Short mmCIF file of C-alpha atoms in Angstrom, two decimals:
data_model
loop_
_atom_site.label_atom_id
_atom_site.label_comp_id
_atom_site.label_asym_id
_atom_site.label_seq_id
_atom_site.Cartn_x
_atom_site.Cartn_y
_atom_site.Cartn_z
CA MET W 1 -50.46 41.05 -70.51
CA ILE W 2 -52.50 38.85 -68.29
CA LEU W 3 -51.93 35.40 -70.16
CA GLN W 4 -48.07 36.30 -70.05
CA LYS W 5 -48.03 36.99 -66.49
CA THR W 6 -50.01 33.58 -66.03
CA LEU W 7 -47.33 31.69 -67.90
CA LEU W 8 -44.59 33.11 -66.12
CA LYS W 9 -46.24 32.51 -62.92
CA ILE W 10 -47.07 28.94 -64.09
CA ALA W 11 -43.79 28.80 -64.93
CA ASP W 12 -41.99 29.94 -61.67
CA GLU W 13 -44.82 27.00 -60.09
CA VAL W 14 -42.98 24.23 -61.36
CA ARG W 15 -39.36 25.55 -61.22
CA HIS W 16 -40.14 25.81 -57.78
CA ARG W 17 -42.09 22.25 -57.20
CA ILE W 18 -38.69 20.33 -59.52
CA GLY W 19 -36.13 22.17 -56.90
CA ARG W 20 -37.65 21.58 -54.31
CA ASP W 21 -38.59 17.66 -55.52
CA LEU W 22 -34.60 17.21 -56.05
CA HIS W 23 -33.77 18.24 -53.10
CA ASP W 24 -36.88 16.35 -50.66
CA GLY W 25 -36.75 13.14 -53.22
CA LEU W 26 -33.26 12.93 -55.44
CA GLY W 27 -30.98 14.64 -52.99
CA GLN W 28 -32.21 12.92 -49.21
CA GLN W 29 -32.00 9.65 -52.05
CA MET W 30 -28.71 9.72 -53.02
CA THR W 31 -27.40 11.13 -49.46
CA GLY W 32 -28.65 8.09 -47.65
CA ALA W 33 -26.96 5.92 -50.33
CA SER W 34 -23.97 8.13 -49.84
CA ILE W 35 -23.72 7.89 -45.84
CA MET W 36 -24.51 3.67 -46.47
CA ILE W 37 -21.95 3.66 -49.23
CA GLY W 38 -18.66 5.40 -46.86
CA ALA W 39 -20.17 2.63 -43.98
CA LEU W 40 -19.53 -0.01 -46.81
CA LYS W 41 -16.17 1.59 -47.27
CA SER W 42 -14.96 1.30 -43.91
CA LYS W 43 -15.81 -2.09 -43.07
CA LEU W 44 -14.23 -3.24 -46.38
CA GLU W 45 -11.03 -0.94 -45.35
CA LYS W 46 -11.01 -3.60 -42.37
CA ASN W 47 -11.49 -6.47 -43.25
CA ILE W 48 -14.91 -6.50 -42.07
CA GLU W 49 -17.22 -8.62 -43.84
CA PRO W 50 -20.94 -6.65 -44.92
CA ASP W 51 -24.02 -8.15 -45.09
CA MET W 52 -25.81 -8.72 -47.72
CA SER W 53 -28.97 -6.83 -46.79
CA GLU W 54 -26.19 -3.69 -46.65
CA ILE W 55 -25.41 -4.11 -50.50
CA GLN W 56 -29.51 -5.24 -51.48
CA ASN W 57 -30.51 -2.03 -49.14
CA ILE W 58 -27.91 0.63 -51.08
CA ALA W 59 -28.90 -1.06 -54.69
CA SER W 60 -32.55 -0.61 -53.65
CA ILE W 61 -32.20 3.50 -52.46
CA ILE W 62 -30.06 3.85 -55.74
CA GLU W 63 -33.26 2.52 -57.99
CA GLN W 64 -35.34 4.12 -56.03
CA ALA W 65 -33.59 7.40 -57.01
CA ILE W 66 -33.84 6.33 -60.72
CA GLU W 67 -37.41 6.21 -60.58
CA THR W 68 -37.68 9.85 -58.45
CA SER W 69 -35.65 11.18 -61.80
CA ARG W 70 -37.69 9.10 -64.08
CA LEU W 71 -40.46 11.31 -62.95
CA ILE W 72 -38.82 14.28 -61.57
#
């Protein structure tokens, strides 16, 4: 019975950690990328040429998000 309670507690802690990692890490990265893509879309709709650094920043955030998802 004690072992079962310990295992349930550990499983619950792991679920909380994964949820926190998804929300605080991956969720933030994806939100940032979404906001940057929205700004890029707005520029393109106005025929304003974006800086290559904007596209590189978005790509970097997406790469970080991929790495975060692998770690989780």
